[in-house]
JSON list of C-alpha atoms in Angstrom, two decimals:
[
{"chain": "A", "resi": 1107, "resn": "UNK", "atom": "CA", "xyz": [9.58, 53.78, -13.65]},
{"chain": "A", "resi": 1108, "resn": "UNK", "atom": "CA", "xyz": [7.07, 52.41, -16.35]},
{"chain": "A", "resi": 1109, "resn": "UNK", "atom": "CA", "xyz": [4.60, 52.42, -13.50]},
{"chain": "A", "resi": 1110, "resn": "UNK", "atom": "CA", "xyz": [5.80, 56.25, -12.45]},
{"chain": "A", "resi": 1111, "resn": "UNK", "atom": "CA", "xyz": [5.48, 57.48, -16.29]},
{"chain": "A", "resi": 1112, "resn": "UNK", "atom": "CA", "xyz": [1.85, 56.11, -16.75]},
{"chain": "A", "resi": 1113, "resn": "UNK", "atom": "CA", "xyz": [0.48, 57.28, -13.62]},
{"chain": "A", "resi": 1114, "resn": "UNK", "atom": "CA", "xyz": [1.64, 60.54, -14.98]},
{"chain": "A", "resi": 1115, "resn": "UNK", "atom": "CA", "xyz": [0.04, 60.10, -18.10]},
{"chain": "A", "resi": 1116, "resn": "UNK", "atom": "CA", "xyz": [-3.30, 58.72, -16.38]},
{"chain": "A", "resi": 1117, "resn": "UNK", "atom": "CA", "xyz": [-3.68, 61.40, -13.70]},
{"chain": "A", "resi": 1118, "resn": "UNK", "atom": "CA", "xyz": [-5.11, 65.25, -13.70]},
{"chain": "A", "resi": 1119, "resn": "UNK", "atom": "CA", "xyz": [-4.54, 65.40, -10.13]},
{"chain": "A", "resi": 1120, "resn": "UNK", "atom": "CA", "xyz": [-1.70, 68.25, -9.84]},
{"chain": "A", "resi": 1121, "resn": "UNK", "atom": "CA", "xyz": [-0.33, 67.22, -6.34]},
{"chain": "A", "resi": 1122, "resn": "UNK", "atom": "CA", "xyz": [-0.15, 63.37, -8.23]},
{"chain": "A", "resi": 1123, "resn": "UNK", "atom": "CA", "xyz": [1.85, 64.96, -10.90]},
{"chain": "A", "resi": 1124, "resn": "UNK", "atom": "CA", "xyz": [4.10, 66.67, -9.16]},
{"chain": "A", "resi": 1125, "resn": "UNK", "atom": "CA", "xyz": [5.20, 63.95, -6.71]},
{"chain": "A", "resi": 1126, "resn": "UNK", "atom": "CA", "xyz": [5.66, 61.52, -9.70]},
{"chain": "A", "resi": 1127, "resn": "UNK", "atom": "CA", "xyz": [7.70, 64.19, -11.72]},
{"chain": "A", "resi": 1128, "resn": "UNK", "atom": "CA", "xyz": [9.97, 64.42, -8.76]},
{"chain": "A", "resi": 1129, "resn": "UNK", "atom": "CA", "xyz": [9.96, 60.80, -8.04]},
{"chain": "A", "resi": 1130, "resn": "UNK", "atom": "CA", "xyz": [11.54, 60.97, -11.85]},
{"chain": "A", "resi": 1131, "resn": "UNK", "atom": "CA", "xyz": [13.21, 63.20, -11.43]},
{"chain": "A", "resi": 1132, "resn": "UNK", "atom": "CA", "xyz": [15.50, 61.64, -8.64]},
{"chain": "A", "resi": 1133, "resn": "UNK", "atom": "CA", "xyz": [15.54, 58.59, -10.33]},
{"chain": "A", "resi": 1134, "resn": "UNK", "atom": "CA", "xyz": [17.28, 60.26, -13.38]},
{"chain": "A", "resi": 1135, "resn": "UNK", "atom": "CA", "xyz": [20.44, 60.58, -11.21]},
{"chain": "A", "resi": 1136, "resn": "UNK", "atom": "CA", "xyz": [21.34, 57.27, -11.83]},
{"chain": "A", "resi": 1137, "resn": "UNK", "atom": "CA", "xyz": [22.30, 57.06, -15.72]},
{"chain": "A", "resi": 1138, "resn": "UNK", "atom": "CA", "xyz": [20.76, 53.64, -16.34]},
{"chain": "A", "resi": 1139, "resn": "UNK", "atom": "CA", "xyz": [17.54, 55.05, -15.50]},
{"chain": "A", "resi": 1140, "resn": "UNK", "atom": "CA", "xyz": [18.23, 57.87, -17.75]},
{"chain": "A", "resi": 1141, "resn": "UNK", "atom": "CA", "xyz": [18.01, 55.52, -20.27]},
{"chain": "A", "resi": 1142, "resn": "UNK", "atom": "CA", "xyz": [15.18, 53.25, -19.03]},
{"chain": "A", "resi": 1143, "resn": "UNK", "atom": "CA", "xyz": [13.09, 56.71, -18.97]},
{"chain": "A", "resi": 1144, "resn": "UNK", "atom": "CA", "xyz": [14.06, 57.59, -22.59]},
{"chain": "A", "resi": 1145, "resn": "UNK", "atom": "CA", "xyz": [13.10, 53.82, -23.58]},
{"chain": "A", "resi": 1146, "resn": "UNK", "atom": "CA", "xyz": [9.70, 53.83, -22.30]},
{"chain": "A", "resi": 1147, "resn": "UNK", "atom": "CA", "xyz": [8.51, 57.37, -23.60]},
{"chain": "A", "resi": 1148, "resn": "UNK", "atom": "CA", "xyz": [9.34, 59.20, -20.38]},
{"chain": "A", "resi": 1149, "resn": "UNK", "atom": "CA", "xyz": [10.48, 62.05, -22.36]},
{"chain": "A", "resi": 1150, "resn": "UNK", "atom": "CA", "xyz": [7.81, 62.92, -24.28]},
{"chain": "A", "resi": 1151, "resn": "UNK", "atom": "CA", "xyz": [5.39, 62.55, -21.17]},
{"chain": "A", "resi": 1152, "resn": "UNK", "atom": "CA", "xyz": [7.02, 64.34, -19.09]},
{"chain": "A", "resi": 1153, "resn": "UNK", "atom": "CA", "xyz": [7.58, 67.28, -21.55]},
{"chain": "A", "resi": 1154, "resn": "UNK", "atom": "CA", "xyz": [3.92, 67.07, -21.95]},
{"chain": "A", "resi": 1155, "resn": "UNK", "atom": "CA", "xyz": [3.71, 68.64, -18.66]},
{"chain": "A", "resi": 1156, "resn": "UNK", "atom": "CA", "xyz": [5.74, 71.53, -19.80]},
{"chain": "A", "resi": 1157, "resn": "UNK", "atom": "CA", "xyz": [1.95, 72.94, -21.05]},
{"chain": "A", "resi": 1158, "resn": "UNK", "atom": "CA", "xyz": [0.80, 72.14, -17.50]},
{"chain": "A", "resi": 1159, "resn": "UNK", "atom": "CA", "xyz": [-0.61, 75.48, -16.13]},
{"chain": "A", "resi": 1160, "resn": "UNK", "atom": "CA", "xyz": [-0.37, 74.65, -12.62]},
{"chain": "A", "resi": 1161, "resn": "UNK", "atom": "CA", "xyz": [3.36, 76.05, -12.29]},
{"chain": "A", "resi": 1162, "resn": "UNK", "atom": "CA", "xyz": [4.72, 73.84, -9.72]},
{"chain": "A", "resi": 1163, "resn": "UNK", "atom": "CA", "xyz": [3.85, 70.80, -12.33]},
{"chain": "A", "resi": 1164, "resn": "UNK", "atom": "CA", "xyz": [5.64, 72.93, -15.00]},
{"chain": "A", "resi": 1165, "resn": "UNK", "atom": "CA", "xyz": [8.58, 73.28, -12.80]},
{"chain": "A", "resi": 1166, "resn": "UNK", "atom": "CA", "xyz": [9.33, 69.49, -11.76]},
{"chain": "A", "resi": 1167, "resn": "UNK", "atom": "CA", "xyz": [9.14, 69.13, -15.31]},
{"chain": "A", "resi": 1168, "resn": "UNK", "atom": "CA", "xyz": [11.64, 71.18, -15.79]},
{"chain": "A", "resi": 1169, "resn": "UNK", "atom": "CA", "xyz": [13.46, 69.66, -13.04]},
{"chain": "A", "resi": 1170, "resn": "UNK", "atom": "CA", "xyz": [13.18, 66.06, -14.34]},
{"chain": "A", "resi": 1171, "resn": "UNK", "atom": "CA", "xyz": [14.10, 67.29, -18.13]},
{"chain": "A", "resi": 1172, "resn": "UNK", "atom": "CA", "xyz": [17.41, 68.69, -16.74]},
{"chain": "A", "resi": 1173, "resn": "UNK", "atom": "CA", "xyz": [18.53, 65.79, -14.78]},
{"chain": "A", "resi": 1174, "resn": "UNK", "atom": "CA", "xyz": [17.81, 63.68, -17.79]},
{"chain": "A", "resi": 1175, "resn": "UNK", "atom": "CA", "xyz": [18.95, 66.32, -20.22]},
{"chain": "A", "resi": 1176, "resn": "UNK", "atom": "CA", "xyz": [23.18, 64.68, -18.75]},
{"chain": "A", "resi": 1177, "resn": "UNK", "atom": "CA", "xyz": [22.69, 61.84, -21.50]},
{"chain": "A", "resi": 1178, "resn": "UNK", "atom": "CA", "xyz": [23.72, 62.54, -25.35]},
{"chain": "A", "resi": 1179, "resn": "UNK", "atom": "CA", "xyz": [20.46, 60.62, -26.14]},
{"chain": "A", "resi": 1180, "resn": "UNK", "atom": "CA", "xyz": [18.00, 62.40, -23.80]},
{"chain": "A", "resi": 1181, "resn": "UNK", "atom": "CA", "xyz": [19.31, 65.50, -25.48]},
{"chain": "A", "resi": 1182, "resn": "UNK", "atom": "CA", "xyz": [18.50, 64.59, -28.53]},
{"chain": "A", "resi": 1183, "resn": "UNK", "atom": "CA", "xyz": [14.57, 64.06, -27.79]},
{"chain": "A", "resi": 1184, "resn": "UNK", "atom": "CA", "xyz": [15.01, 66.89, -25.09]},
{"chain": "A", "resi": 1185, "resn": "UNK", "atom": "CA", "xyz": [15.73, 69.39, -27.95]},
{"chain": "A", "resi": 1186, "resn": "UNK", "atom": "CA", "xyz": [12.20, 69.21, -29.47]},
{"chain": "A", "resi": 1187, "resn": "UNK", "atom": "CA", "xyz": [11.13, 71.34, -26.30]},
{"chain": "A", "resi": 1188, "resn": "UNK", "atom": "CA", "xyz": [13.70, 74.11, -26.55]},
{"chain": "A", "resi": 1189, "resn": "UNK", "atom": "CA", "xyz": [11.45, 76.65, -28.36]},
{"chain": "A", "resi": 1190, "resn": "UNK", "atom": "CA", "xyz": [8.94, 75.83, -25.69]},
{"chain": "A", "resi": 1191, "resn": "UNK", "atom": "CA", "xyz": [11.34, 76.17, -22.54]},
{"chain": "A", "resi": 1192, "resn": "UNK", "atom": "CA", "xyz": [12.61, 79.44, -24.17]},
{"chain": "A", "resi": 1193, "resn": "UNK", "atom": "CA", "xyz": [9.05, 80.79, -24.23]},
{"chain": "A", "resi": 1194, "resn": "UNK", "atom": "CA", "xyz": [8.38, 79.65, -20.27]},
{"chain": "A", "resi": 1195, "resn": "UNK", "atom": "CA", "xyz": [11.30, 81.33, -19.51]},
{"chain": "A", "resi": 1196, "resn": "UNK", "atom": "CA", "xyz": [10.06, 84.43, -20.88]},
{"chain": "A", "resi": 1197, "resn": "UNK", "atom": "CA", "xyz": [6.83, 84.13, -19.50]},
{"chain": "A", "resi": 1198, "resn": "UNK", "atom": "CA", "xyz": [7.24, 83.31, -16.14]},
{"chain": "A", "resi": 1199, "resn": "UNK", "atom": "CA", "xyz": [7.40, 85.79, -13.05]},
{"chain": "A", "resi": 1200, "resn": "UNK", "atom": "CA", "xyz": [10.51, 87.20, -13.15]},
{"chain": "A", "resi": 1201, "resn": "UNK", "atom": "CA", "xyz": [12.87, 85.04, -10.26]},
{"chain": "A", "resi": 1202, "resn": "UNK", "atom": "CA", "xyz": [10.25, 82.32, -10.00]},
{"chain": "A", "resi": 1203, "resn": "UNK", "atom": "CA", "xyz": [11.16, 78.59, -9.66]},
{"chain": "A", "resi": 1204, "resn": "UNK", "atom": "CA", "xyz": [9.68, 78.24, -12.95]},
{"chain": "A", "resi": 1205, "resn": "UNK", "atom": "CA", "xyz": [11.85, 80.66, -14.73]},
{"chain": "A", "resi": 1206, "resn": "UNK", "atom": "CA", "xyz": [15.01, 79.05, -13.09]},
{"chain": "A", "resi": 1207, "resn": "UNK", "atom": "CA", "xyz": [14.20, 75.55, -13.74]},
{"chain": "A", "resi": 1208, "resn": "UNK", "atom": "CA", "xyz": [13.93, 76.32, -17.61]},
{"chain": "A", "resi": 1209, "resn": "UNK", "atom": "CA", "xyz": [17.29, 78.69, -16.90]},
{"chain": "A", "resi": 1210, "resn": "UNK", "atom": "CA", "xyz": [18.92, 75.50, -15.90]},
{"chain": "A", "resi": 1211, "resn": "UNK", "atom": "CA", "xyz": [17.67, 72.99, -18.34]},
{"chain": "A", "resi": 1212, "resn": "UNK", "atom": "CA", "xyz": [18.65, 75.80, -21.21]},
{"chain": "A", "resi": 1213, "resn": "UNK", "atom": "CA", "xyz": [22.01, 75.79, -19.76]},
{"chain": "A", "resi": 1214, "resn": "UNK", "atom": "CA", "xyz": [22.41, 72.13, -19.79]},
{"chain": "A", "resi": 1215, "resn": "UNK", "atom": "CA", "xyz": [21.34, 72.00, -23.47]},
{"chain": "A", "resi": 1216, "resn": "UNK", "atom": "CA", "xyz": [23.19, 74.96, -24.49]},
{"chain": "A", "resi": 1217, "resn": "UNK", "atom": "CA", "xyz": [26.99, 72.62, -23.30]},
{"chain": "A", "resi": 1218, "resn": "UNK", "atom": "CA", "xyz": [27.24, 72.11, -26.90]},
{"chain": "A", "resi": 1219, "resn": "UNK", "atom": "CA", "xyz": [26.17, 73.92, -30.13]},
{"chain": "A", "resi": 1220, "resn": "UNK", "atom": "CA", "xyz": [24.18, 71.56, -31.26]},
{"chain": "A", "resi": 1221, "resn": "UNK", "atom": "CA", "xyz": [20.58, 73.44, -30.14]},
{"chain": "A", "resi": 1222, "resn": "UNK", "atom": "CA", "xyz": [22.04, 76.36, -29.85]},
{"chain": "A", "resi": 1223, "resn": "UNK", "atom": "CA", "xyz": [19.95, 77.92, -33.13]},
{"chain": "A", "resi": 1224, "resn": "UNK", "atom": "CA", "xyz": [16.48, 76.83, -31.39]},
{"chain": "A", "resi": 1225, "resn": "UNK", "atom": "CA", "xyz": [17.62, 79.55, -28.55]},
{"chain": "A", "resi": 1226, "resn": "UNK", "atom": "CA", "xyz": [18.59, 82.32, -30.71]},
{"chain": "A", "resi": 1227, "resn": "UNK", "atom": "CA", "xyz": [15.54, 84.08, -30.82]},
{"chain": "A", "resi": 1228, "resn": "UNK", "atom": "CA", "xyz": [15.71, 84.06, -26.77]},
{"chain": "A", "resi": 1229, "resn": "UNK", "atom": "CA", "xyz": [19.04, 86.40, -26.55]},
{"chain": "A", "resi": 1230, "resn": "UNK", "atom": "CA", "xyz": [17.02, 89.76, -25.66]},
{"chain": "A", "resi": 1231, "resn": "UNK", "atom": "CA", "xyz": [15.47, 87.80, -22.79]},
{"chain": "A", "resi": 1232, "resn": "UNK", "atom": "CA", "xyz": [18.44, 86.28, -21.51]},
{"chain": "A", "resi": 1233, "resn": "UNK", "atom": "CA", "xyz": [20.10, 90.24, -21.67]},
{"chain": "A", "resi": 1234, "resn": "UNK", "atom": "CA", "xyz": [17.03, 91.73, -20.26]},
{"chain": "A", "resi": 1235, "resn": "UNK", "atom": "CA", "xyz": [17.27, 88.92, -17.05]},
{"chain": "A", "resi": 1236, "resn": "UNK", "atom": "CA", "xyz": [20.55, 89.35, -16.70]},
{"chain": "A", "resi": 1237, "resn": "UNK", "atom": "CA", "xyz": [19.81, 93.53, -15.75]},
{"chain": "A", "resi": 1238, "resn": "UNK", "atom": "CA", "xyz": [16.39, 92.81, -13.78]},
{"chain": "A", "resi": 1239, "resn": "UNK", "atom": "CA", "xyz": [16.87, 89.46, -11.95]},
{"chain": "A", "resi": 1240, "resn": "UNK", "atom": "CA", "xyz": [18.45, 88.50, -9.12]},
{"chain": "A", "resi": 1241, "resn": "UNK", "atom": "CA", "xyz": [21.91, 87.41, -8.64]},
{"chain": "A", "resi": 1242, "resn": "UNK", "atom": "CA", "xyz": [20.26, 83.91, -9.14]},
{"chain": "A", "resi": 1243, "resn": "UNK", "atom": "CA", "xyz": [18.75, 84.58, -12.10]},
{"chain": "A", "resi": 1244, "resn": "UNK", "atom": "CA", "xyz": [21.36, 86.34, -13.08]},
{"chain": "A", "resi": 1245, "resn": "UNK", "atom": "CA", "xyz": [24.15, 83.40, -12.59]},
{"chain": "A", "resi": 1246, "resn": "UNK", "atom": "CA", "xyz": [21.65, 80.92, -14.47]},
{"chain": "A", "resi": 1247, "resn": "UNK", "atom": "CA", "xyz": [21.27, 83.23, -17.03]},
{"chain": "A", "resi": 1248, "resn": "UNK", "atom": "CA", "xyz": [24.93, 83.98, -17.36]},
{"chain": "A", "resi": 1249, "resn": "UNK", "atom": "CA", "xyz": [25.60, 80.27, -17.77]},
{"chain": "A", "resi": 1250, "resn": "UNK", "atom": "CA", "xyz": [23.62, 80.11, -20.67]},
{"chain": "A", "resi": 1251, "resn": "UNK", "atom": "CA", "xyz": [24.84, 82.97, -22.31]},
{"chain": "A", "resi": 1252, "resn": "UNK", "atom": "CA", "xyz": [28.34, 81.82, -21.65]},
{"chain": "A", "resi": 1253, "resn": "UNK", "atom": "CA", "xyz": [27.93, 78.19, -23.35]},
{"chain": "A", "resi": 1254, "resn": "UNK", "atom": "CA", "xyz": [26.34, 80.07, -26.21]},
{"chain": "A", "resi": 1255, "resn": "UNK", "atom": "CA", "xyz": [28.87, 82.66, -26.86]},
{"chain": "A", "resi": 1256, "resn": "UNK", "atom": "CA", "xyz": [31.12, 79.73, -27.37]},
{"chain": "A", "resi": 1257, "resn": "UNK", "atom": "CA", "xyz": [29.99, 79.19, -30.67]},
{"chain": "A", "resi": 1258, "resn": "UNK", "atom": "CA", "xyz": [30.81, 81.61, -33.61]},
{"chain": "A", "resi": 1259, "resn": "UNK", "atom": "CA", "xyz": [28.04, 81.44, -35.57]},
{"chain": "A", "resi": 1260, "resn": "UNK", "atom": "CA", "xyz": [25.75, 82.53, -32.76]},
{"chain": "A", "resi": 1261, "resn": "UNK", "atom": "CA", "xyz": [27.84, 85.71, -31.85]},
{"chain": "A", "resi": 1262, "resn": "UNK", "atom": "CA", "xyz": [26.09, 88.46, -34.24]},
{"chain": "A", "resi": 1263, "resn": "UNK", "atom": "CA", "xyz": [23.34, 87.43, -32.81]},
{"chain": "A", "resi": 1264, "resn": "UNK", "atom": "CA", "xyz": [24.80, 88.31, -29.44]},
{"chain": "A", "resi": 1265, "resn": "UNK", "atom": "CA", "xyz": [26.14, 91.17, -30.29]},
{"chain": "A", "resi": 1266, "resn": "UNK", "atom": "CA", "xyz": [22.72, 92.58, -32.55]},
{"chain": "A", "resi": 1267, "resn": "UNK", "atom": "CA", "xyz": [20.69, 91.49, -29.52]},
{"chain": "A", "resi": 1268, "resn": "UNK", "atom": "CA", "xyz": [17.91, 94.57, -28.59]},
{"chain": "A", "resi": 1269, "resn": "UNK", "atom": "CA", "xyz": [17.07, 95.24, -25.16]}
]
């Protein structure tokens, strides 16, 4: 893994990068590695890649952050990318691999309230997927609107939400 993280960090080579972000991204099935990752800076490297423009880098990115986004810990260095994710989402062609990886690591850190103020902001694009995606954008985007409509304090912001 230590070997798999600095390779990532050494290389510029996009096809390199994306077979050693899925590489991690398997590996962080098994929760010991989840923790192994976090340990030697994993997270931070690999959320460097979020500002990868090649989009299939971007999206095993994504892919790795959710798979290690199932620890308590992970989450907690995970969060600092919310804002970022949020603004992928948006950006990305509507239905795209991109779009749904972020879709899925939002939903993951949206399971508890903790982050959910770092996705407020996000609401009108989460409404305006759910009417113009497809039914699996749509299902993503309903789980994370579910998870945050859970919490109270985010509900006028539901409900004020302009789209």
């Amino acid at each position: 893994l230590q070997k798999l993280i600095h390779l990532l960090q050494a290389t510029d080579d996009p096809l390199i990068q994306e077979q050693a972000l899925i590489t991690l991204s398997n590996s962080a099935a098994f929760s010991v590695n989840q923790d192994i990752i976090r340990n030697l800076d994993g997270l931070s490297v690999i959320g460097g890649m979020l500002s990868n423009c090649i989009p299939k880098v971007k999206e095993k990115a994504l892919n790795a952050l959710n798979n290690l986004s199932m620890n308590i810990k992970n989450q907690e260095e995970i969060q600092v990318f919310i804002t970022q994710v949020c603004r992928t989402v948006e950006s990305a062609p509507l239905n795209s691999d991109v779009q749904l990886a972020g879709l899925r690591l939002l939903t993951n850190m949206s399971v508890t309230n903790d982050y959910h103020q770092r996705m407020i902001n996000s609401i009108p694009c989460f409404l305006q997927l759910l009417s113009e995606g497809t039914e699996t954008t749509q299902i993503q985007v309903l789980k994370v609107l579910v998870n945050l409509s859970a919490n109270p304090a985010v509900t006028r912001h539901l409900l004020r939400a302009q789209v």
